[in-house]
Tab-separated table of C-alpha atoms and ligand atoms in Angstrom:
chain	number	residue	atom	x	y	z
A	1	MET	CA	163.186	-2.137	-10.579
A	2	THR	CA	161.417	-2.317	-7.283
A	3	GLU	CA	163.185	-4.282	-4.594
A	4	PRO	CA	161.185	-7.168	-3.129
A	5	ARG	CA	161.842	-5.659	0.289
A	6	ASP	CA	159.891	-2.576	-0.791
A	7	ARG	CA	156.968	-4.657	-1.973
A	8	ASP	CA	156.865	-6.294	1.428
A	9	ASP	CA	156.335	-2.817	2.747
A	10	ILE	CA	152.997	-2.804	0.987
A	11	PHE	CA	151.903	-6.445	0.737
A	12	ASP	CA	151.437	-8.931	3.524
A	13	THR	CA	153.080	-11.836	1.741
A	14	SER	CA	152.572	-14.071	4.757
A	15	ARG	CA	148.872	-14.280	3.910
A	16	THR	CA	146.588	-14.861	0.967
A	17	PHE	CA	143.177	-13.426	0.284
A	18	ALA	CA	141.650	-16.846	0.815
A	19	GLU	CA	142.684	-16.701	4.472
A	20	LEU	CA	140.769	-13.498	5.152
A	21	GLY	CA	137.453	-15.310	5.320
A	22	LEU	CA	135.606	-13.398	2.610
A	23	ALA	CA	132.439	-14.945	1.199
A	24	ALA	CA	133.194	-17.273	-1.735
A	25	PRO	CA	131.767	-15.149	-4.587
A	26	ILE	CA	133.771	-12.151	-3.424
A	27	ALA	CA	136.978	-14.119	-2.960
A	28	ARG	CA	136.486	-15.485	-6.447
A	29	ALA	CA	136.124	-12.038	-8.033
A	30	VAL	CA	139.222	-10.821	-6.230
A	31	ALA	CA	141.209	-13.844	-7.406
A	32	GLU	CA	140.076	-13.216	-10.972
A	33	LEU	CA	141.519	-9.717	-10.720
A	34	GLY	CA	144.867	-11.236	-9.857
A	35	PHE	CA	144.971	-10.170	-6.204
A	36	VAL	CA	147.033	-12.870	-4.476
A	37	HIS	CA	148.304	-11.364	-1.255
A	38	PRO	CA	146.385	-8.710	0.599
A	39	THR	CA	148.162	-5.429	1.186
A	40	ARG	CA	149.119	-4.753	4.789
A	41	ILE	CA	146.183	-2.447	5.390
A	42	GLN	CA	143.824	-5.015	3.864
A	43	SER	CA	145.294	-7.834	5.908
A	44	GLN	CA	144.780	-5.878	9.129
A	45	LEU	CA	141.611	-3.943	8.428
A	46	ILE	CA	139.438	-6.525	6.682
A	47	PRO	CA	139.187	-9.055	9.559
A	48	VAL	CA	138.298	-6.285	12.018
A	49	ALA	CA	135.664	-4.839	9.698
A	50	LEU	CA	134.206	-8.281	9.036
A	51	ARG	CA	133.478	-8.552	12.740
A	52	GLY	CA	131.367	-5.415	12.484
A	53	ARG	CA	133.746	-3.226	14.379
A	54	ASP	CA	134.281	0.462	13.569
A	55	VAL	CA	137.696	1.074	12.020
A	56	LEU	CA	139.872	4.104	11.439
A	57	GLY	CA	142.560	3.117	8.954
A	58	GLN	CA	145.638	4.977	7.838
A	59	ALA	CA	147.843	3.600	5.066
A	60	LYS	CA	149.956	5.121	2.342
A	61	THR	CA	148.611	6.131	-1.049
A	62	GLY	CA	148.099	3.317	-3.530
A	63	THR	CA	148.048	0.524	-0.955
A	64	GLY	CA	144.518	-0.714	-1.592
A	65	LYS	CA	142.377	1.130	0.915
A	66	THR	CA	139.353	0.928	-1.387
A	67	ALA	CA	139.302	-2.866	-1.193
A	68	ALA	CA	140.022	-2.643	2.532
A	69	PHE	CA	136.602	-1.054	3.054
A	70	GLY	CA	134.883	-2.318	-0.100
A	71	LEU	CA	135.352	-6.039	0.441
A	72	PRO	CA	133.988	-6.092	4.010
A	73	ILE	CA	130.955	-4.107	2.808
A	74	LEU	CA	130.272	-6.712	0.147
A	75	HIS	CA	130.861	-9.592	2.522
A	76	ARG	CA	128.474	-8.226	5.105
A	77	LEU	CA	125.775	-7.250	2.629
A	78	ALA	CA	126.051	-10.506	0.657
A	79	GLN	CA	124.353	-12.199	3.573
A	80	GLU	CA	121.273	-10.088	2.986
A	81	PRO	CA	121.528	-9.025	-0.656
A	82	GLU	CA	118.061	-7.587	-1.102
A	83	ALA	CA	118.576	-4.953	1.619
A	84	PRO	CA	118.409	-1.612	-0.225
A	85	PHE	CA	120.534	1.449	0.621
A	86	ALA	CA	122.571	-0.543	3.117
A	87	ALA	CA	126.001	0.993	2.596
A	88	LEU	CA	126.908	4.632	2.056
A	89	VAL	CA	130.412	5.544	0.909
A	90	LEU	CA	131.232	9.241	0.872
A	91	VAL	CA	134.124	10.552	-1.208
A	92	PRO	CA	135.379	14.080	-1.991
A	93	THR	CA	135.206	14.171	-5.797
A	94	ARG	CA	132.941	13.003	-8.595
A	95	GLU	CA	135.832	11.252	-10.311
A	96	LEU	CA	136.505	9.275	-7.171
A	97	ALA	CA	132.815	8.370	-6.817
A	98	ILE	CA	132.879	6.919	-10.317
A	99	GLN	CA	136.131	5.057	-9.729
A	100	VAL	CA	135.129	3.536	-6.405
A	101	THR	CA	131.748	2.453	-7.790
A	102	ARG	CA	133.475	0.787	-10.698
A	103	GLU	CA	135.806	-1.127	-8.400
A	104	ILE	CA	133.051	-2.263	-6.076
A	105	ARG	CA	131.070	-3.519	-9.063
A	106	GLU	CA	134.053	-5.612	-10.155
A	107	TRP	CA	134.318	-7.253	-6.749
A	108	ALA	CA	130.535	-7.720	-6.582
A	109	LYS	CA	130.133	-9.296	-9.983
A	110	HIS	CA	129.379	-12.776	-8.630
A	111	THR	CA	126.878	-11.407	-6.106
A	112	PRO	CA	123.486	-9.775	-6.690
A	113	LEU	CA	124.725	-6.576	-4.998
A	114	ALA	CA	124.499	-3.350	-6.980
A	115	ALA	CA	126.480	-0.141	-6.493
A	116	VAL	CA	125.483	3.294	-7.758
A	117	ALA	CA	127.446	6.550	-7.999
A	118	ILE	CA	125.667	9.702	-6.849
A	119	TYR	CA	127.462	12.922	-7.766
A	120	GLY	CA	126.898	16.452	-8.976
A	121	GLY	CA	127.062	17.411	-12.613
A	122	GLN	CA	124.945	14.520	-13.816
A	123	PRO	CA	121.207	15.088	-14.342
A	124	ILE	CA	119.150	14.436	-11.218
A	125	ARG	CA	116.769	12.364	-13.315
A	126	THR	CA	119.466	9.955	-14.463
A	127	GLN	CA	120.503	9.320	-10.885
A	128	ALA	CA	116.918	9.170	-9.649
A	129	GLN	CA	116.322	6.320	-12.071
A	130	LYS	CA	119.320	4.471	-10.702
A	131	LEU	CA	118.062	4.961	-7.157
A	132	GLU	CA	114.613	3.646	-8.031
A	133	LYS	CA	116.242	0.243	-8.388
A	134	LYS	CA	117.128	0.425	-4.708
A	135	PRO	CA	120.802	-0.491	-4.921
A	136	ALA	CA	122.502	-1.900	-1.853
A	137	ILE	CA	125.567	0.331	-2.113
A	138	LEU	CA	125.752	4.069	-2.707
A	139	VAL	CA	128.969	5.886	-3.447
A	140	GLY	CA	128.631	9.639	-3.554
A	141	THR	CA	129.818	13.149	-3.020
A	142	PRO	CA	128.169	14.803	0.000
A	143	GLY	CA	126.296	17.582	-1.826
A	144	ARG	CA	124.443	15.350	-4.228
A	145	VAL	CA	123.790	12.709	-1.593
A	146	MET	CA	122.082	15.329	0.583
A	147	ASP	CA	120.183	16.613	-2.421
A	148	MET	CA	118.835	13.170	-3.316
A	149	HIS	CA	117.991	12.490	0.302
A	150	GLY	CA	116.137	15.807	0.481
A	151	ARG	CA	114.088	14.797	-2.545
A	152	GLY	CA	113.091	11.621	-0.772
A	153	LEU	CA	114.947	9.474	-3.279
A	154	LEU	CA	117.722	8.262	-1.027
A	155	PRO	CA	116.538	7.078	2.390
A	156	TYR	CA	119.066	6.862	5.195
A	157	ASP	CA	117.164	4.512	7.493
A	158	HIS	CA	118.640	1.296	6.113
A	159	VAL	CA	122.287	2.353	6.133
A	160	ARG	CA	124.237	-0.261	8.073
A	161	ILE	CA	127.734	0.688	6.994
A	162	ALA	CA	129.028	4.223	6.462
A	163	VAL	CA	132.428	4.889	4.929
A	164	LEU	CA	134.426	8.085	4.646
A	165	ASP	CA	137.176	7.628	2.077
A	166	GLU	CA	139.813	10.369	2.343
A	167	VAL	CA	138.424	11.002	5.821
A	168	ASP	CA	140.682	13.984	6.523
A	169	ARG	CA	139.395	15.755	3.440
A	170	MET	CA	135.816	14.825	4.290
A	171	LEU	CA	136.126	16.260	7.780
A	172	ASP	CA	138.043	19.396	6.925
A	173	ILE	CA	136.265	22.688	6.789
A	174	GLY	CA	134.795	22.381	3.281
A	175	PHE	CA	132.783	19.220	3.863
A	176	ARG	CA	132.541	19.135	7.652
A	177	ASP	CA	128.989	20.470	7.907
A	178	ASP	CA	127.672	18.214	5.163
A	179	ILE	CA	129.191	15.165	6.806
A	180	ARG	CA	127.750	16.165	10.150
A	181	LYS	CA	124.320	16.432	8.572
A	182	ILE	CA	124.552	13.124	6.756
A	183	LEU	CA	126.132	11.038	9.497
A	184	GLY	CA	123.949	12.721	12.096
A	185	ALA	CA	120.845	11.622	10.191
A	186	LEU	CA	121.822	7.940	10.010
A	187	LYS	CA	119.506	6.485	12.582
A	188	ARG	CA	120.695	2.948	12.970
A	189	GLY	CA	124.141	3.928	14.190
A	190	PRO	CA	125.929	2.187	11.344
A	191	GLN	CA	129.276	0.488	11.404
A	192	THR	CA	131.812	3.103	10.313
A	193	ILE	CA	135.015	2.652	8.318
A	194	PHE	CA	137.071	5.788	7.766
A	195	VAL	CA	140.356	5.748	5.839
A	196	SER	CA	143.058	8.051	4.472
A	197	ALA	CA	146.796	8.302	3.910
A	198	THR	CA	146.951	11.345	6.164
A	199	ILE	CA	145.017	11.752	9.419
A	200	SER	CA	146.025	14.529	11.786
A	201	ALA	CA	145.333	14.378	15.518
A	202	GLU	CA	142.597	16.993	15.156
A	203	ILE	CA	140.850	15.053	12.395
A	204	GLU	CA	141.167	11.821	14.331
A	205	LYS	CA	139.408	13.408	17.270
A	206	LEU	CA	136.575	14.625	15.095
A	207	ALA	CA	136.375	11.275	13.297
A	208	ARG	CA	136.077	9.433	16.598
A	209	SER	CA	133.065	11.526	17.531
A	210	TYR	CA	131.180	9.716	14.768
A	211	MET	CA	132.460	6.262	15.664
A	212	LYS	CA	131.798	3.659	18.328
A	213	ASP	CA	135.020	2.658	20.029
A	214	PRO	CA	136.883	2.331	16.738
A	215	GLU	CA	139.950	0.217	16.254
A	216	LYS	CA	142.727	2.312	14.804
A	217	ILE	CA	144.936	0.634	12.247
A	218	VAL	CA	148.033	2.377	10.972
A	219	THR	CA	150.318	0.693	8.498
A	220	ALA	CA	152.162	3.789	7.337
A	221	ALA	CA	155.527	3.151	8.940
A	222	ALA	CA	158.113	5.920	9.175
A	223	SER	CA	157.219	8.100	6.200
A	224	LEU	CA	153.860	8.931	4.636
A	225	THR	CA	155.048	8.376	1.080
A	226	VAL	CA	155.892	5.041	-0.505
A	227	ASN	CA	159.538	4.193	-1.168
A	228	GLN	CA	158.708	3.404	-4.766
A	229	VAL	CA	158.347	7.055	-5.641
A	230	THR	CA	161.586	8.913	-6.299
A	231	GLN	CA	161.082	12.452	-5.070
A	232	SER	CA	163.135	15.512	-5.853
A	233	TYR	CA	162.768	19.247	-6.163
A	234	LEU	CA	163.996	21.699	-8.754
A	235	PRO	CA	164.741	25.273	-7.741
A	236	VAL	CA	163.201	27.667	-10.243
A	237	GLU	CA	162.242	31.308	-10.540
A	238	PRO	CA	158.495	31.831	-11.052
A	239	TRP	CA	159.008	33.226	-14.545
A	240	ASP	CA	161.022	30.178	-15.631
A	241	LYS	CA	158.485	27.567	-14.543
A	242	ARG	CA	156.735	27.112	-17.860
A	243	ARG	CA	159.957	26.834	-19.793
A	244	LEU	CA	161.397	24.387	-17.276
A	245	LEU	CA	158.259	22.253	-17.505
A	246	LEU	CA	158.439	22.217	-21.275
A	247	HIS	CA	162.136	21.428	-21.114
A	248	LEU	CA	161.618	18.496	-18.741
A	249	LEU	CA	158.755	17.059	-20.748
A	250	LYS	CA	160.799	17.275	-23.931
A	251	LYS	CA	164.033	15.921	-22.468
A	252	GLU	CA	162.703	13.234	-20.179
A	253	THR	CA	159.606	12.300	-22.196
A	254	PRO	CA	157.651	10.829	-19.284
A	255	PRO	CA	155.132	8.261	-20.550
A	256	LEU	CA	152.331	9.757	-18.480
A	257	ALA	CA	152.755	12.854	-16.354
A	258	VAL	CA	150.264	14.667	-14.160
A	259	VAL	CA	151.184	18.312	-13.659
A	260	PHE	CA	149.559	19.871	-10.590
A	261	CYS	CA	148.898	23.619	-10.491
A	262	ARG	CA	147.448	25.660	-7.680
A	263	THR	CA	144.650	27.433	-9.518
A	264	LYS	CA	142.237	26.548	-12.286
A	265	ARG	CA	143.545	29.482	-14.284
A	266	THR	CA	147.104	28.235	-14.117
A	267	VAL	CA	145.880	24.799	-15.185
A	268	ASP	CA	144.360	26.347	-18.301
A	269	THR	CA	147.307	28.597	-19.145
A	270	VAL	CA	149.896	25.851	-18.623
A	271	ALA	CA	147.911	23.362	-20.705
A	272	LYS	CA	147.566	25.938	-23.450
A	273	TYR	CA	151.242	26.872	-23.319
A	274	LEU	CA	152.262	23.225	-23.685
A	275	SER	CA	149.832	22.674	-26.545
A	276	ASP	CA	151.141	25.772	-28.308
A	277	LYS	CA	154.633	24.335	-27.967
A	278	GLY	CA	153.640	21.070	-29.566
A	279	ILE	CA	153.047	18.923	-26.485
A	280	GLU	CA	149.614	17.378	-26.335
A	281	ALA	CA	148.390	18.329	-22.911
A	282	HIS	CA	144.904	18.039	-21.454
A	283	ALA	CA	143.437	19.955	-18.553
A	284	ILE	CA	141.145	18.922	-15.725
A	285	HIS	CA	139.675	21.161	-13.035
A	286	GLY	CA	136.428	21.860	-11.268
A	287	ASP	CA	135.184	24.614	-13.568
A	288	MET	CA	134.938	22.268	-16.520
A	289	PHE	CA	131.673	20.609	-17.451
A	290	GLN	CA	131.270	17.173	-15.954
A	291	ASN	CA	130.962	15.571	-19.371
A	292	ARG	CA	134.297	16.988	-20.325
A	293	ARG	CA	135.839	15.893	-16.996
A	294	ASN	CA	134.561	12.370	-17.499
A	295	LYS	CA	135.899	12.293	-21.027
A	296	VAL	CA	139.360	13.390	-19.921
A	297	MET	CA	139.341	10.722	-17.194
A	298	ASP	CA	138.282	8.051	-19.688
A	299	GLU	CA	141.079	9.045	-22.047
A	300	LEU	CA	143.512	9.018	-19.170
A	301	ARG	CA	142.477	5.517	-18.139
A	302	ALA	CA	142.548	4.316	-21.716
A	303	GLY	CA	146.188	5.369	-21.898
A	304	ASN	CA	145.544	7.960	-24.578
A	305	LEU	CA	147.046	10.933	-22.753
A	306	SER	CA	150.636	11.700	-21.984
A	307	VAL	CA	150.318	14.953	-20.068
A	308	LEU	CA	147.446	15.891	-17.793
A	309	VAL	CA	147.494	19.345	-16.239
A	310	ALA	CA	145.315	19.236	-13.139
A	311	SER	CA	144.027	21.146	-10.172
A	312	ASP	CA	143.829	19.444	-6.781
A	313	LEU	CA	140.590	17.943	-7.984
A	314	ALA	CA	142.829	15.095	-9.145
A	315	SER	CA	145.077	15.005	-6.101
A	316	ARG	CA	143.102	12.495	-4.064
A	317	GLY	CA	142.235	8.887	-4.551
A	318	LEU	CA	142.514	8.598	-8.313
A	319	ASP	CA	144.013	5.294	-9.321
A	320	VAL	CA	145.368	5.319	-12.844
A	321	GLU	CA	147.821	2.529	-13.417
A	322	ASP	CA	150.385	4.125	-15.652
A	323	ILE	CA	150.999	7.558	-14.198
A	324	SER	CA	154.791	7.603	-14.269
A	325	HIS	CA	155.469	11.165	-13.140
A	326	VAL	CA	153.820	13.686	-10.871
A	327	ILE	CA	155.059	17.229	-11.336
A	328	ASN	CA	154.230	19.880	-8.776
A	329	TYR	CA	154.278	22.912	-11.004
A	330	ASP	CA	153.124	24.863	-7.963
A	331	LEU	CA	153.871	23.502	-4.518
A	332	PRO	CA	150.625	22.944	-2.624
A	333	GLU	CA	150.055	25.293	0.294
A	334	ASP	CA	148.944	22.395	2.469
A	335	PRO	CA	151.735	19.840	3.008
A	336	GLU	CA	149.219	16.989	3.270
A	337	VAL	CA	148.121	17.698	-0.291
A	338	TYR	CA	151.684	16.983	-1.422
A	339	VAL	CA	151.445	13.451	-0.028
A	340	HIS	CA	148.203	12.830	-1.917
A	341	ARG	CA	149.375	14.396	-5.170
A	342	ILE	CA	152.547	12.352	-5.455
A	343	GLY	CA	150.504	9.318	-4.430
A	344	ARG	CA	148.966	9.346	-7.922
A	345	THR	CA	152.114	7.564	-9.069
A	346	ALA	CA	153.863	4.459	-7.703
A	347	ARG	CA	150.629	2.632	-6.896
A	348	ALA	CA	150.251	-0.957	-5.738
A	349	GLY	CA	154.010	-1.498	-5.590
A	350	ARG	CA	154.912	0.112	-8.914
A	351	SER	CA	157.525	2.823	-9.186
A	352	GLY	CA	157.186	6.489	-10.045
A	353	VAL	CA	158.835	9.883	-10.075
A	354	ALA	CA	157.785	13.097	-8.346
A	355	TRP	CA	159.334	16.455	-9.211
A	356	SER	CA	158.476	19.647	-7.389
A	357	PHE	CA	159.193	23.137	-8.613
A	358	VAL	CA	160.322	25.282	-5.700
A	359	CYS	CA	160.659	29.053	-5.950
A	360	PRO	CA	163.257	30.946	-3.897
A	361	ASP	CA	160.690	32.059	-1.306
A	362	GLN	CA	159.239	28.557	-0.806
A	363	GLY	CA	162.006	26.982	1.208
A	364	GLU	CA	159.921	26.902	4.361
A	365	LEU	CA	157.015	25.252	2.588
A	366	LEU	CA	159.329	22.574	1.230
A	367	THR	CA	160.667	21.951	4.723
A	368	ALA	CA	157.119	21.715	6.093
A	369	ILE	CA	156.352	19.097	3.458
A	370	GLU	CA	159.496	17.135	4.274
A	371	MET	CA	158.620	17.217	7.960
A	372	LEU	CA	155.047	16.070	7.500
A	373	ALA	CA	155.906	13.301	5.040
A	374	ASN	CA	159.058	12.487	6.988
A	375	VAL	CA	161.232	12.241	3.910
A	376	GLU	CA	164.170	14.193	2.653
A	377	ILE	CA	163.427	15.555	-0.782
A	378	PRO	CA	166.769	16.030	-2.530
A	379	ARG	CA	167.526	18.759	-5.003
A	380	LEU	CA	167.618	17.676	-8.605
A	381	GLU	CA	170.509	19.379	-10.328
A	382	TYR	CA	169.245	19.997	-13.782
A	383	GLN	CA	172.327	21.479	-15.448
A	384	ASP	CA	170.802	21.372	-18.839
A	385	PHE	CA	168.294	24.157	-18.307
A	386	GLN	CA	169.181	27.796	-18.932
A	387	PRO	CA	167.279	30.122	-16.584
A	388	GLY	CA	165.900	33.161	-18.385
A	389	PRO	CA	166.663	36.814	-17.564
A	390	VAL	CA	164.714	38.553	-14.834
A	391	PRO	CA	161.612	39.941	-16.605
A	392	ASP	CA	161.306	43.729	-16.848
A	393	ASP	CA	158.240	44.010	-14.648
A	394	VAL	CA	159.885	41.940	-11.924
A	395	ARG	CA	163.041	44.032	-12.133
A	396	ALA	CA	161.003	47.257	-11.981
A	397	GLN	CA	159.127	45.962	-8.959
A	398	ARG	CA	162.359	44.968	-7.243
A	399	GLU	CA	163.845	48.427	-7.864
A	400	LEU	CA	160.723	49.984	-6.429
A	401	ASP	CA	160.955	47.742	-3.378
A	402	ASP	CA	164.618	48.645	-2.938
A	403	LYS	CA	163.796	52.323	-3.116
A	404	ARG	CA	161.020	51.957	-0.551
A	405	ARG	CA	163.371	50.087	1.713
A	406	GLU	CA	165.908	52.913	1.446
A	407	GLN	CA	163.265	55.501	2.210
A	408	ARG	CA	162.154	53.550	5.196
A	409	ALA	CA	165.723	53.342	6.418
A	410	VAL	CA	166.033	57.128	6.120
A	411	GLN	CA	162.822	57.673	8.063
A	412	GLN	CA	163.848	55.255	10.753
A	413	ASN	CA	167.124	57.127	11.002
A	414	ARG	CA	165.232	60.309	11.801
A	415	PHE	CA	163.804	58.575	14.806
A	416	ALA	CA	167.216	57.354	15.677
A	417	THR	CA	168.431	60.953	16.008
A	418	THR	CA	165.561	61.847	18.337
A	419	VAL	CA	166.207	59.030	20.743
A	420	PRO	CA	169.632	60.034	22.058
A	421	VAL	CA	168.101	63.419	22.849
A	422	VAL	CA	168.764	62.949	26.537
A	423	GLU	CA	172.444	62.608	25.942
A	424	ALA	CA	172.302	65.621	23.635
A	425	ALA	CA	170.679	67.594	26.418
A	426	ALA	CA	173.333	66.584	28.867
A	427	ALA	CA	176.021	67.675	26.467
A	428	ASP	CA	174.372	70.989	25.636
A	429	PRO	CA	171.916	72.179	28.344
A	430	SER	CA	171.408	75.490	26.511
A	431	ARG	CA	169.292	73.695	23.896
A	432	TYR	CA	166.657	72.818	26.452
A	433	PRO	CA	165.742	75.922	28.424
A	434	GLY	CA	164.064	75.228	31.721
A	435	GLY	CA	165.650	71.802	31.859
A	436	ILE	CA	162.703	70.087	30.242
A	437	VAL	CA	164.190	67.318	28.240
A	438	PRO	CA	161.979	65.212	25.997
A	439	ILE	CA	162.719	61.571	26.563
A	440	ALA	CA	160.556	60.280	23.684
A	441	PRO	CA	159.446	61.679	20.355
A	442	PRO	CA	156.043	63.409	20.431
A	443	GLU	CA	152.959	61.129	20.361
A	444	LYS	CA	151.906	62.176	16.926
A	445	ARG	CA	155.142	61.261	15.381
A	446	LEU	CA	155.050	57.820	16.995
A	447	GLY	CA	151.660	57.188	15.478
A	448	GLY	CA	152.818	58.476	12.168
A	449	ARG	CA	155.411	55.799	11.598
A	450	THR	CA	156.165	54.740	8.064
A	451	LYS	CA	153.397	52.551	6.832
A	452	THR	CA	154.134	48.876	6.541
A	453	ARG	CA	153.040	47.486	3.227
A	454	ARG	CA	150.512	44.779	3.874
A	455	ARG	CA	149.866	42.242	1.150
B	1	LIG	P1	144.523	3.697	-1.962
B	1	LIG	O1	143.081	3.986	-1.769
B	1	LIG	O2	145.188	3.101	-0.774
B	1	LIG	O3	145.306	4.873	-2.481
B	1	LIG	P2	143.544	1.954	-4.051
B	1	LIG	O4	142.495	1.296	-3.241
B	1	LIG	O5	143.104	2.950	-5.049
B	1	LIG	O6	144.659	2.584	-3.113
B	1	LIG	O7	144.370	0.777	-4.748
B	1	LIG	C1	145.471	1.026	-5.582
B	1	LIG	C2	145.588	-0.051	-6.647
B	1	LIG	O8	146.001	-1.273	-6.062
B	1	LIG	C3	144.280	-0.350	-7.351
B	1	LIG	O9	144.518	-0.396	-8.736
B	1	LIG	C4	143.871	-1.699	-6.844
B	1	LIG	O10	143.168	-2.418	-7.795
B	1	LIG	C5	145.202	-2.350	-6.543
B	1	LIG	N1	145.149	-3.342	-5.455
B	1	LIG	C6	144.494	-3.208	-4.292
B	1	LIG	N2	144.675	-4.289	-3.512
B	1	LIG	C7	145.489	-5.121	-4.193
B	1	LIG	C8	146.055	-6.396	-3.900
B	1	LIG	N3	145.823	-6.997	-2.755
B	1	LIG	N4	146.844	-6.970	-4.838
B	1	LIG	C9	147.088	-6.322	-6.000
B	1	LIG	N5	146.588	-5.124	-6.338
B	1	LIG	C10	145.799	-4.515	-5.450
B	2	LIG	MG1	141.899	5.635	-1.986
C-alpha cells in the first residue's frame, strides 16, 4: 500500500483542478476522467503556461507532465478554435506521439479542437489526409514533421505554442539538429513549454536558447525516482542472466513486466528464450515494422501481455497503467535512461518494482546511477537461484588472459633488470669498459614495449 504521505509527494491536495482556471469544457473533460487534484507539476506549471509564459518543467516520471503542457495548450487554443496548426508538440518516439495525441483528444472532447499524430512508419498519404483537415494541434516525431513540412503539407507559420516533451532526449545529439531546424523555422516566436524528468545543466542551457525568459519549475525533490517504486539490484554473471530472468518470472509471477535490454538483438533472443521456456513474451524495438509495434502496444494497453521485452524505444514517456515490474536485463549505459526506464512503473501514485541485473564489472555504472537518481539501490539477495558453472569459452578466455598477464609480467621484469644498471656498473666497473654506463634502455627497446590490448 502506498502511504498517503507519498501521494502528497505527487499530488497537490491543497488544490483542485477547478481552481486552476481552465476553460469550462476542458475542466469538464478532466473531471470526467476522474482527475480531482492536480499533481504538483500541474499545479505549478499550468497557471504559468496559461499566462503565456515560456516554461521549463522538471518533474518525476508518471507525475502528469503531459496534462501539464496539454491542458494549457487546449485552454489557449479554445479561445480561437479554428486556428489551424497552432500547437506543435515534439516527442522522441512514434509510440509516444500516438499516446500523447490520444490523451489530448480525451481532454479536448468537449471542444472543437483536433489533434493529429505525425510519425514515421505510417504512409505519408494517410497523414497527408489528416493534415488536409488543418488540425489545431500536431504531435509528432521530428523526422516526419520535417518531411511533411518539406512537402508543404505542414506549415509552421501559425504555430503559437511549441512543446518539447522529454526535452533532454530531444536536445541530445540524435535529435538536436532536427529540433534546431524546426524551432528555428517557427517564425512567430511561439510560447515554449519544455518538460522532462531529467534535465542536465548542459541541456538546460541549450533549451534556454530556444526560450524567452522561461520560468523554471522543478518539483522533483531530493531524488529523481518516485518513492512508490521499490528498487533493487541482483548481482549476476553475464551467462546466468537469461536463467535468472526466467527464474524470477516463474517464481515471482509479475502481473506485467517490462524487460529492458541494451540491443535489439538481445531483445529478440531474450524474448525467444522466454517463449521457448513457456513464458509468453513479446518484443518491441525499432527494427520492427510499425504495424507490429502498434499491435504490441495495443495488446499491452489492453492488458493482454504479461512480459514485454523492449529496447530503449519504450524507456521514455509510455504510460501503461498496469506495468508492475521493470527489469533491467542490461543496465543502461546512460544513467538518465535508468530513471526513465523504471519510470514505466509506479505511475500517478501507484506502486511498482524495479530490478536491475548487475554484472561484476558494472559496479561503477550502478554507482553512477545511484548518484544521478540520488537513491540507494539495495542488493536483492535471491538465495533461491543457483548460478551456473563458468562456460567453457569464458574459462578459456580467462586462461588466455592470465597467460598474457604472466607474459607481460615477465617482459616487464626484463626492463626491471636493465634499470638498476647504474648500480651494477658501480659494483662491477669491468663490465663497462671506458666508463660509459647506460642509464636507460636503448630507444628501440623503449618503443618496443609489450603491446597493450585495446578493445
Ligand atoms: P509523465 O509525463 O510525468 O511521466 P503522464 O503525463 O504520462 O506522466 O501521466 C501519468 C498518468 O497520470 C497518466 O495516466 C495520466 O492520465 C495520469 N494523471 C495525470 N494527471 C493526473 C491527475 N491530476 N490526477 C490523476 N491522474 C493523473
Ligand atoms: Mg511524459
